[in-house]
CSV table of C-alpha atoms in Angstrom, one decimal:
chain,number,residue,atom,x,y,z
S,1,MET,CA,0.0,0.0,0.0
S,2,THR,CA,1.6,3.3,-1.1
S,3,ILE,CA,0.8,6.5,0.8
S,4,GLN,CA,0.8,9.8,-1.0
S,5,ILE,CA,1.8,12.7,1.2
S,6,GLY,CA,1.9,16.3,0.1
S,7,ILE,CA,4.5,18.6,1.7
S,8,ILE,CA,3.8,22.3,1.9
S,9,GLY,CA,6.4,24.8,3.0
S,10,PRO,CA,9.3,27.1,2.0
S,11,ILE,CA,11.8,25.4,-0.2
S,12,ASP,CA,14.5,25.0,2.5
S,13,SER,CA,12.0,23.4,4.9
S,14,ILE,CA,10.8,21.0,2.1
S,15,GLU,CA,14.4,19.9,1.4
S,16,ARG,CA,14.8,18.9,5.1
S,17,ILE,CA,11.5,17.1,5.2
S,18,GLU,CA,12.3,15.2,1.9
S,19,PHE,CA,15.6,14.1,3.4
S,20,VAL,CA,13.8,12.5,6.4
S,21,ALA,CA,11.1,11.0,4.1
S,22,GLU,CA,13.7,8.8,2.3
S,23,SER,CA,13.7,6.4,5.3
S,24,PHE,CA,10.0,5.7,4.7
S,25,HIS,CA,9.8,3.3,1.8
S,26,ASP,CA,6.0,3.0,1.6
S,27,VAL,CA,5.6,6.8,1.1
S,28,VAL,CA,5.5,8.9,-2.1
S,29,VAL,CA,6.0,12.6,-1.3
S,30,LYS,CA,4.8,15.4,-3.5
S,31,SER,CA,6.4,18.7,-2.6
S,32,PHE,CA,4.8,22.2,-3.1
S,33,SER,CA,6.8,25.2,-2.1
S,34,TYR,CA,5.5,28.8,-1.7
S,35,ASN,CA,6.8,32.3,-1.2
S,36,ASP,CA,3.6,33.7,0.2
S,37,VAL,CA,1.1,31.8,2.4
S,38,GLN,CA,-1.7,32.9,0.1
S,39,GLU,CA,-0.4,30.4,-2.5
S,40,ILE,CA,-1.4,27.5,-0.2
S,41,ALA,CA,-5.1,27.8,-1.2
S,42,SER,CA,-4.4,27.1,-4.9
S,43,ILE,CA,-1.9,24.3,-4.0
S,44,ILE,CA,-4.5,22.4,-2.0
S,45,GLU,CA,-7.4,23.0,-4.4
S,46,THR,CA,-5.3,21.9,-7.3
S,47,HIS,CA,-3.6,18.8,-5.8
S,48,GLY,CA,-5.9,17.8,-2.9
S,49,GLN,CA,-7.3,14.8,-4.7
S,50,ALA,CA,-3.9,13.4,-5.4
S,51,VAL,CA,-2.6,13.1,-1.8
S,52,ASP,CA,-3.8,11.2,1.2
S,53,GLN,CA,-2.4,13.5,3.9
S,54,TRP,CA,-0.8,17.0,4.0
S,55,PHE,CA,2.6,17.6,5.8
S,56,PHE,CA,3.0,21.3,6.6
S,57,SER,CA,6.5,22.6,7.4
S,58,GLY,CA,5.3,24.4,10.5
S,59,GLN,CA,2.6,25.9,12.7
S,60,SER,CA,2.0,29.1,10.7
S,61,PRO,CA,1.2,27.6,7.2
S,62,TYR,CA,-0.8,24.8,8.9
S,63,HIS,CA,-3.0,27.1,10.9
S,64,PHE,CA,-3.4,29.5,7.9
S,65,ALA,CA,-4.8,26.6,5.8
S,66,HIS,CA,-7.0,25.4,8.7
S,67,SER,CA,-8.4,28.8,9.3
S,68,GLN,CA,-9.3,29.1,5.7
S,69,GLY,CA,-11.2,25.7,5.7
S,70,LEU,CA,-8.7,24.2,3.3
S,71,ILE,CA,-7.8,21.2,5.5
S,72,THR,CA,-9.1,19.3,8.5
S,73,GLU,CA,-7.2,18.1,11.6
S,74,GLU,CA,-7.7,14.5,10.4
S,75,HIS,CA,-5.9,15.1,7.1
S,76,ALA,CA,-2.9,17.3,8.0
S,77,ALA,CA,-0.2,17.9,10.6
S,78,TYR,CA,3.1,19.8,11.2
S,79,PRO,CA,6.2,19.0,13.3
S,80,PRO,CA,6.2,20.6,16.8
S,81,LEU,CA,8.9,22.9,17.9
S,82,HIS,CA,10.1,22.0,21.4
S,83,GLY,CA,12.7,23.9,23.4
S,84,THR,CA,15.5,21.8,22.1
S,85,SER,CA,14.7,23.0,18.5
S,86,PHE,CA,16.3,26.5,19.1
S,87,PHE,CA,19.7,25.1,20.2
S,88,GLY,CA,20.8,24.7,16.6
S,89,ALA,CA,19.7,28.2,15.7
S,90,LEU,CA,21.5,29.6,18.8
S,91,LEU,CA,24.7,27.7,18.0
S,92,GLU,CA,24.6,29.0,14.3
S,93,ALA,CA,24.1,32.5,15.6
S,94,GLN,CA,27.1,32.3,17.9
S,95,TYR,CA,29.3,31.0,15.0
S,96,GLN,CA,28.1,33.4,12.3
S,97,GLU,CA,28.2,36.5,14.5
S,98,GLU,CA,31.6,35.5,15.9
S,99,LYS,CA,30.7,36.9,19.3
S,100,LEU,CA,29.1,35.7,22.5
S,101,ILE,CA,25.3,36.1,22.3
S,102,ARG,CA,23.9,37.7,25.4
S,103,SER,CA,20.3,38.2,24.4
S,104,ALA,CA,17.9,36.9,21.7
S,105,SER,CA,14.3,37.4,20.7
S,106,ILE,CA,12.4,34.3,19.7
S,107,ASP,CA,8.9,33.8,18.4
S,108,THR,CA,6.4,30.9,18.4
S,109,ILE,CA,8.0,28.7,21.0
S,110,VAL,CA,6.3,29.1,24.5
S,111,PRO,CA,8.6,30.2,27.4
S,112,LYS,CA,8.2,26.9,29.4
S,113,GLU,CA,9.6,24.9,26.5
S,114,ILE,CA,12.7,27.1,26.5
S,115,GLU,CA,13.0,26.9,30.3
S,116,GLY,CA,12.7,23.1,30.1
S,117,ALA,CA,15.4,22.9,27.4
S,118,THR,CA,17.8,25.2,29.3
S,119,GLN,CA,17.4,24.0,32.8
S,120,PHE,CA,20.2,21.4,32.5
S,121,HIS,CA,22.6,23.9,30.8
S,122,ASP,CA,24.2,27.1,32.0
S,123,PHE,CA,22.2,29.8,30.1
S,124,LYS,CA,21.9,32.2,33.0
S,125,ASN,CA,23.7,34.9,31.1
S,126,ILE,CA,21.5,34.8,28.1
S,127,THR,CA,18.2,36.8,28.1
S,128,PHE,CA,15.4,35.6,25.9
S,129,SER,CA,12.5,37.8,24.8
S,130,THR,CA,9.7,35.5,23.7
S,131,TYR,CA,6.6,36.0,21.5
S,132,PRO,CA,4.6,32.8,21.8
S,133,TYR,CA,1.3,32.4,20.0
S,134,GLU,CA,-1.1,29.8,18.7
S,135,GLY,CA,-2.5,29.6,15.2
S,136,TYR,CA,-1.4,32.0,12.5
S,137,LEU,CA,-0.1,35.6,12.7
S,138,GLU,CA,0.7,38.0,10.0
S,139,VAL,CA,4.4,38.2,9.2
S,140,GLU,CA,4.7,41.9,9.8
S,141,GLU,CA,3.5,41.5,13.4
S,142,LEU,CA,6.4,39.1,14.1
S,143,VAL,CA,8.9,41.3,12.2
S,144,SER,CA,7.8,44.3,14.3
S,145,PHE,CA,8.4,42.3,17.5
S,146,HIS,CA,12.0,41.3,16.6
S,147,ARG,CA,12.9,44.7,15.0
S,148,THR,CA,11.7,46.5,18.2
S,149,ARG,CA,13.8,44.2,20.5
S,150,PHE,CA,16.9,44.6,18.3
S,151,LEU,CA,16.6,48.4,17.9
S,152,ASN,CA,16.1,48.8,21.7
S,153,LYS,CA,19.2,46.6,22.2
S,154,GLU,CA,17.1,44.0,24.0
S,155,ALA,CA,18.2,41.3,21.6
S,156,ASP,CA,21.6,40.7,19.9
S,157,VAL,CA,19.9,38.4,17.3
S,158,ALA,CA,16.5,37.2,16.3
S,159,LEU,CA,15.5,33.6,16.3
S,160,THR,CA,12.4,32.9,14.2
S,161,CYS,CA,10.4,29.9,13.1
S,162,ILE,CA,9.0,31.6,10.0
S,163,HIS,CA,10.9,31.7,6.8
S,164,ALA,CA,9.3,35.0,5.6
S,165,VAL,CA,10.2,36.7,8.9
S,166,GLN,CA,13.8,35.7,8.5
S,167,GLN,CA,13.9,37.1,5.0
S,168,LYS,CA,12.4,40.4,6.0
S,169,LEU,CA,14.6,40.9,9.0
S,170,GLN,CA,17.8,40.0,7.1
S,171,ALA,CA,16.8,42.5,4.4
S,172,GLN,CA,16.7,45.2,7.1
S,173,GLY,CA,20.2,44.3,8.4
S,174,ILE,CA,18.9,42.5,11.5
S,175,PRO,CA,20.8,39.2,12.2
S,176,CYS,CA,18.1,36.5,12.1
S,177,TYR,CA,18.4,32.7,12.3
S,178,ARG,CA,15.8,30.0,11.7
S,179,VAL,CA,14.5,27.6,14.3
S,180,VAL,CA,13.7,24.3,12.5
S,181,PRO,CA,12.1,21.1,13.8
S,182,THR,CA,14.4,18.2,14.6
S,183,ASN,CA,14.5,15.1,12.4
S,184,ILE,CA,12.9,13.1,15.2
S,185,ALA,CA,9.9,15.5,15.2
S,186,ILE,CA,9.6,15.2,11.4
S,187,GLN,CA,9.8,11.4,11.6
S,188,MET,CA,7.0,11.4,14.3
S,189,VAL,CA,4.7,13.4,12.0
S,190,PHE,CA,5.4,11.0,9.1
S,191,ARG,CA,4.4,8.1,11.2
S,192,LEU,CA,1.2,9.9,12.3
S,193,LEU,CA,0.3,10.7,8.7
S,194,ILE,CA,1.1,7.2,7.4
S,195,GLY,CA,-1.0,5.6,10.1
S,196,ARG,CA,-3.9,7.9,9.4
S,197,ALA,CA,-3.7,7.3,5.6
S,198,LYS,CA,-3.6,3.5,6.0
S,199,SER,CA,-6.5,3.6,8.4
S,200,GLU,CA,-8.6,5.7,6.0
S,201,LYS,CA,-7.7,3.4,3.1
S,202,TYR,CA,-8.9,0.4,5.0
S,203,ARG,CA,-12.0,2.2,6.1
S,204,ASN,CA,-12.8,3.4,2.5
S,205,ALA,CA,-12.4,-0.2,1.2
S,206,GLN,CA,-15.0,-1.5,3.6
S,207,ILE,CA,-18.2,-3.0,2.0
S,208,ALA,CA,-21.2,-0.8,2.1
S,209,ILE,CA,-24.7,-2.0,1.3
S,210,ILE,CA,-27.6,0.4,0.8
S,211,GLY,CA,-31.0,-1.2,1.4
S,212,CYS,CA,-34.2,0.5,0.0
S,213,GLU,CA,-37.6,-0.9,1.0
S,214,THR,CA,-41.0,0.4,0.0
S,215,ILE,CA,-43.4,1.0,2.8
S,216,ALA,CA,-46.6,-1.0,2.1
S,217,PRO,CA,-49.8,1.1,1.6
S,218,SER,CA,-52.8,0.6,3.9
S,219,MET,CA,-54.9,-2.5,3.6
S,220,SER,CA,-57.8,-0.5,2.1
S,221,ILE,CA,-55.6,0.8,-0.7
S,222,GLN,CA,-54.2,-2.7,-1.4
S,223,HIS,CA,-57.7,-4.0,-2.2
S,224,GLU,CA,-58.5,-1.2,-4.6
S,225,PRO,CA,-58.8,-2.3,-8.3
S,226,GLN,CA,-55.6,-1.9,-10.4
S,227,HIS,CA,-53.5,-1.4,-7.2
S,228,SER,CA,-51.1,-4.3,-8.2
S,229,PHE,CA,-50.4,-2.8,-11.6
S,230,THR,CA,-50.0,0.7,-10.2
S,231,GLN,CA,-47.6,-0.5,-7.5
S,232,LYS,CA,-45.5,-2.4,-10.1
S,233,GLU,CA,-45.3,0.8,-12.3
S,234,LYS,CA,-44.2,2.8,-9.3
S,235,GLU,CA,-41.5,0.2,-8.4
S,236,LEU,CA,-40.2,0.4,-12.0
S,237,ASP,CA,-39.8,4.2,-11.5
S,238,LEU,CA,-38.2,3.5,-8.2
S,239,GLN,CA,-35.7,1.1,-9.8
S,240,LYS,CA,-34.7,3.9,-12.3
S,241,ILE,CA,-33.9,6.2,-9.5
S,242,LEU,CA,-31.9,3.5,-7.6
S,243,LEU,CA,-30.0,2.8,-10.8
S,244,GLN,CA,-28.9,6.5,-10.9
S,245,MET,CA,-27.8,6.1,-7.3
S,246,THR,CA,-26.0,2.9,-8.1
S,247,ARG,CA,-24.1,4.6,-10.9
S,248,ALA,CA,-23.1,7.5,-8.5
S,249,VAL,CA,-21.6,5.0,-5.9
S,250,GLN,CA,-19.9,2.8,-8.6
S,251,GLY,CA,-21.9,-0.1,-7.3
S,252,SER,CA,-24.3,-2.9,-8.4
S,253,LEU,CA,-28.1,-3.0,-7.9
S,254,VAL,CA,-29.8,-6.3,-6.8
S,255,LYS,CA,-33.5,-6.8,-6.4
S,256,MET,CA,-33.9,-8.9,-3.2
S,257,GLY,CA,-37.7,-9.2,-3.3
S,258,ASP,CA,-40.9,-7.3,-3.9
S,259,GLY,CA,-40.2,-3.7,-3.0
S,260,LEU,CA,-36.7,-4.5,-1.6
S,261,PHE,CA,-33.5,-3.5,-3.3
S,262,PHE,CA,-29.8,-3.7,-2.3
S,263,ILE,CA,-27.0,-1.6,-3.7
S,264,PHE,CA,-23.5,-3.0,-3.1
S,265,SER,CA,-20.6,-0.6,-3.1
S,266,THR,CA,-17.7,0.6,-0.8
S,267,ARG,CA,-17.7,3.0,2.1
S,268,GLY,CA,-15.3,5.4,0.3
S,269,GLU,CA,-17.5,5.6,-2.8
S,270,LEU,CA,-20.6,6.0,-0.7
S,271,GLU,CA,-19.2,8.9,1.3
S,272,ARG,CA,-17.8,10.5,-1.8
S,273,SER,CA,-21.3,10.5,-3.4
S,274,GLN,CA,-22.9,11.9,-0.3
S,275,GLU,CA,-20.9,15.1,-0.7
S,276,THR,CA,-23.2,16.0,-3.7
S,277,SER,CA,-26.4,14.0,-3.0
S,278,SER,CA,-27.6,12.9,0.5
S,279,PHE,CA,-30.0,10.1,1.4
S,280,ASP,CA,-32.5,12.8,2.3
S,281,ASP,CA,-32.4,14.0,-1.3
S,282,THR,CA,-32.9,10.4,-2.6
S,283,VAL,CA,-35.9,9.7,-0.3
S,284,ASN,CA,-37.5,13.0,-1.3
S,285,HIS,CA,-36.8,12.3,-5.0
S,286,ILE,CA,-38.5,8.9,-4.7
S,287,ALA,CA,-41.5,10.4,-3.0
S,288,LEU,CA,-41.9,13.2,-5.6
S,289,ASP,CA,-41.3,11.1,-8.7
S,290,THR,CA,-43.0,7.8,-7.7
S,291,GLY,CA,-45.4,8.7,-4.8
S,292,LEU,CA,-43.8,5.8,-2.8
S,293,GLN,CA,-42.6,6.1,0.8
S,294,VAL,CA,-39.4,4.2,1.4
S,295,ARG,CA,-37.2,3.2,4.3
S,296,MET,CA,-33.5,3.1,3.7
S,297,GLY,CA,-30.8,1.1,5.6
S,298,LEU,CA,-27.1,1.3,5.3
S,299,GLY,CA,-24.8,-1.5,6.5
S,300,VAL,CA,-21.0,-1.3,6.6
S,301,GLY,CA,-18.6,-4.1,7.3
S,302,ALA,CA,-15.2,-5.6,6.6
S,303,THR,CA,-16.9,-8.4,4.6
S,304,VAL,CA,-20.0,-8.7,2.5
S,305,THR,CA,-21.6,-11.0,5.1
S,306,GLU,CA,-21.0,-8.5,7.9
S,307,ALA,CA,-22.3,-5.6,5.8
S,308,GLU,CA,-25.4,-7.6,4.8
S,309,ASP,CA,-26.1,-8.4,8.5
S,310,HIS,CA,-25.8,-4.7,9.3
S,311,VAL,CA,-28.1,-3.5,6.5
S,312,ARG,CA,-30.7,-6.0,7.5
S,313,LEU,CA,-30.4,-4.9,11.1
S,314,ALA,CA,-30.8,-1.3,9.9
S,315,LEU,CA,-34.0,-2.1,8.0
S,316,GLN,CA,-35.3,-4.0,11.0
S,317,HIS,CA,-34.9,-0.8,13.1
S,318,ALA,CA,-36.5,1.3,10.3
S,319,ARG,CA,-39.6,-1.0,10.2
S,320,ARG,CA,-40.5,0.2,13.7
S,321,TYR,CA,-41.7,3.4,12.0
S,322,GLU,CA,-44.6,3.9,9.6
S,323,HIS,CA,-43.0,6.8,7.8
S,324,SER,CA,-39.8,7.2,5.8
S,325,MET,CA,-36.7,6.5,8.0
S,326,ILE,CA,-33.0,6.2,7.2
S,327,VAL,CA,-31.0,3.9,9.6
S,328,SER,CA,-27.3,3.1,9.3
S,329,VAL,CA,-25.3,0.4,11.2
S,330,ASN,CA,-21.5,0.6,11.1
S,331,GLU,CA,-18.8,-2.0,11.8
S,332,ASP,CA,-19.0,-1.3,15.6
S,333,LYS,CA,-22.8,-1.8,15.5
S,334,GLU,CA,-23.4,1.8,16.2
S,335,ILE,CA,-26.9,2.7,15.0
S,336,GLN,CA,-28.0,6.0,13.7
S,337,GLU,CA,-31.6,6.8,13.0
S,338,HIS,CA,-32.6,9.8,10.9
S,339,VAL,CA,-35.9,11.1,9.7
S,340,PRO,CA,-35.4,13.1,6.4
S,341,GLY,CA,-35.2,16.8,7.2
S,342,GLU,CA,-34.7,16.2,11.0
S,343,GLN,CA,-31.7,15.7,13.4
S,344,SER,CA,-30.2,12.3,13.6
S,345,MET,CA,-30.0,10.2,16.7
S,346,SER,CA,-27.2,7.7,17.4
S,347,PHE,CA,-26.9,4.9,19.9
S,348,SER,CA,-24.8,1.8,20.5
S,349,VAL,CA,-25.9,-1.4,22.1
S,350,ARG,CA,-22.3,-2.3,22.9
S,351,SER,CA,-21.9,0.9,25.0
S,352,LEU,CA,-24.2,-0.7,27.6
S,353,GLY,CA,-21.4,-3.0,28.7
S,354,GLU,CA,-21.1,-6.8,29.0
S,355,GLU,CA,-22.9,-7.0,32.4
S,356,TRP,CA,-26.0,-5.2,31.1
S,357,MET,CA,-26.0,-7.2,27.9
S,358,LYS,CA,-26.0,-10.4,30.0
S,359,ARG,CA,-29.0,-9.1,32.1
S,360,PHE,CA,-31.0,-8.2,29.0
S,361,LYS,CA,-30.4,-11.6,27.4
S,362,GLU,CA,-31.4,-13.5,30.5
S,363,ALA,CA,-34.6,-11.4,30.8
S,364,GLY,CA,-35.4,-11.6,27.1
S,365,ILE,CA,-35.4,-7.8,26.7
S,366,SER,CA,-34.0,-6.1,23.6
S,367,PRO,CA,-30.9,-4.1,24.6
S,368,ALA,CA,-31.6,-1.8,21.6
S,369,ILE,CA,-34.7,-0.4,23.4
S,370,ALA,CA,-32.6,0.5,26.4
S,371,SER,CA,-29.9,2.1,24.2
S,372,ARG,CA,-32.5,4.2,22.4
S,373,ILE,CA,-34.0,5.4,25.6
S,374,ARG,CA,-30.7,6.5,26.9
S,375,ALA,CA,-29.9,8.3,23.7
S,376,TRP,CA,-33.3,10.0,23.7
S,377,MET,CA,-32.8,11.2,27.3
S,378,LYS,CA,-29.4,12.6,26.4
S,379,ARG,CA,-30.8,14.3,23.2
S,380,TYR,CA,-33.6,16.0,25.1
S,381,ASP,CA,-31.6,16.6,28.2
S,382,LYS,CA,-34.0,14.7,30.5
S,383,ASP,CA,-33.1,13.3,33.9
S,384,THR,CA,-36.4,11.5,34.3
S,385,ILE,CA,-38.9,10.0,31.9
S,386,SER,CA,-42.5,8.8,32.0
S,387,THR,CA,-44.3,6.0,30.1
S,388,HIS,CA,-45.9,8.8,28.0
S,389,ASP,CA,-42.4,9.8,26.9
S,390,ILE,CA,-41.6,6.2,26.0
S,391,ALA,CA,-44.8,5.7,24.1
S,392,THR,CA,-44.1,8.9,22.1
S,393,TRP,CA,-40.5,8.0,21.3
S,394,LEU,CA,-41.4,4.4,20.3
S,395,GLN,CA,-44.5,5.6,18.5
S,396,SER,CA,-46.6,3.0,20.4
S,397,THR,CA,-49.4,3.0,23.0
S,398,GLU,CA,-48.9,4.1,26.6
S,399,ARG,CA,-49.8,0.6,27.6
S,400,ASN,CA,-46.8,-0.6,25.7
S,401,GLY,CA,-44.7,2.1,27.3
S,402,ARG,CA,-45.7,0.8,30.8
S,403,ARG,CA,-44.7,-2.7,29.7
S,404,VAL,CA,-41.3,-1.6,28.5
S,405,MET,CA,-40.5,0.4,31.6
S,406,ALA,CA,-41.7,-2.5,33.9
S,407,GLU,CA,-39.4,-4.8,32.1
S,408,LEU,CA,-36.4,-2.4,32.4
S,409,GLU,CA,-37.3,-1.9,36.1
S,410,SER,CA,-37.3,-5.6,36.7
S,411,ILE,CA,-33.6,-5.9,35.8
S,412,GLY,CA,-32.6,-2.7,37.5
S,413,PHE,CA,-31.9,-0.6,34.4
S,414,VAL,CA,-34.4,2.1,35.6
S,415,THR,CA,-35.8,3.0,39.0
S,416,ILE,CA,-39.0,4.7,40.0
S,417,CYS,CA,-38.3,8.2,41.3
S,418,GLY,CA,-41.7,9.9,41.5
S,419,GLU,CA,-45.0,10.5,39.8
S,420,GLU,CA,-46.7,13.1,37.6
S,421,GLN,CA,-50.4,13.8,36.8
S,422,SER,CA,-51.5,12.4,33.4
S,423,GLY,CA,-53.7,15.4,32.6
S,424,GLY,CA,-56.9,13.3,32.9
S,425,ARG,CA,-58.8,11.4,35.6
S,426,GLY,CA,-56.5,8.4,35.5
S,427,ARG,CA,-53.8,7.5,37.9
S,428,PRO,CA,-50.6,9.5,38.0
S,429,ARG,CA,-47.8,8.4,35.7
S,430,LYS,CA,-44.7,7.0,37.2
S,431,LEU,CA,-41.4,8.8,36.6
S,432,TYR,CA,-38.3,6.8,36.0
S,433,ARG,CA,-34.6,7.5,36.3
S,434,LEU,CA,-31.7,5.5,34.8
S,435,SER,CA,-29.8,3.4,37.3
S,436,GLU,CA,-26.3,4.4,38.3
């Protein structure tokens, strides 16, 4: 597996990073130098699809790109500058200036890093003026800091982490030397980026199956004359829409039964297609063009069997609702339920823990119900719930809500903590709280 890593930075920083990259045999580097940080935007927009991860030469270009929305934290990194990083620049300054340096101005690196690096060495006679910052600062602001310290004789030399700052200061006759990351820091970033890239490639290669199932019309409609022919015509129209979706995800469409279709693809292709057209769009398109209401399930897994198990589990959850519903189940069996046009809700049966899973199994209770209740309580910021809440969330009767809560109470998952008036003449509703 070959990893493509794009390097962005000034030419001298790129050469140093390329030298370290030679020790990583499973990496192909693509280098892009710049003279002005504004050039970074066009670099990423032009070459972003050709690289797996971005390696920035330092904090400043990284945070510039991040602030502009050009990169995400998951797809880029830069080597940190620790206190030891400035030793080389300080030694170079001593040699080039041919005098004993008594004071220096330094940007970017925080004071505690410098203190930590110098505590085992005798640097008591050197005064450091620091300008630490996070993110990105304009070059002129840093230049002004160093120039002021030098003109006020508070610094014999300037130590900077920014190539453009060094160029401007040297052009003004101010002695300035670059602080660069160590080879070990560069190696560390390469390992991080390679690990991320491999993980994403494995993830994108996972099998993804989209299940689309029509919601059966009411019994009265089913017995109307010509219903069978009308339904078949609608399903043919549905199949045309699903074929368009199949083409978009580079997959294959299989009819599994009356009103049930599976689209086989990969996770990477599916996520790529979702950037331009979401499941919401597809469900709405189907409703408008065919008049059919559908439920959709997405199953992801390392194998076809695992993905198919997950898509069937997703459709099983979706069938609890009489309206259009989109449910996905990933490789960790995390379930996400989503009504088109509304906020999604996620829950995981595994998050309950082995002990609770054992209790649910012994009592013959579905752990998914408990997971959904806990997710609902978190979503609506509730400490207590009533059987009315449960009936509303499960779209069932309050009698069924009482049964569910009684079962959960019997194994200690919830405890009764009070009552509330039902609003009618009936008995007050019990209030429940999740057990510790």
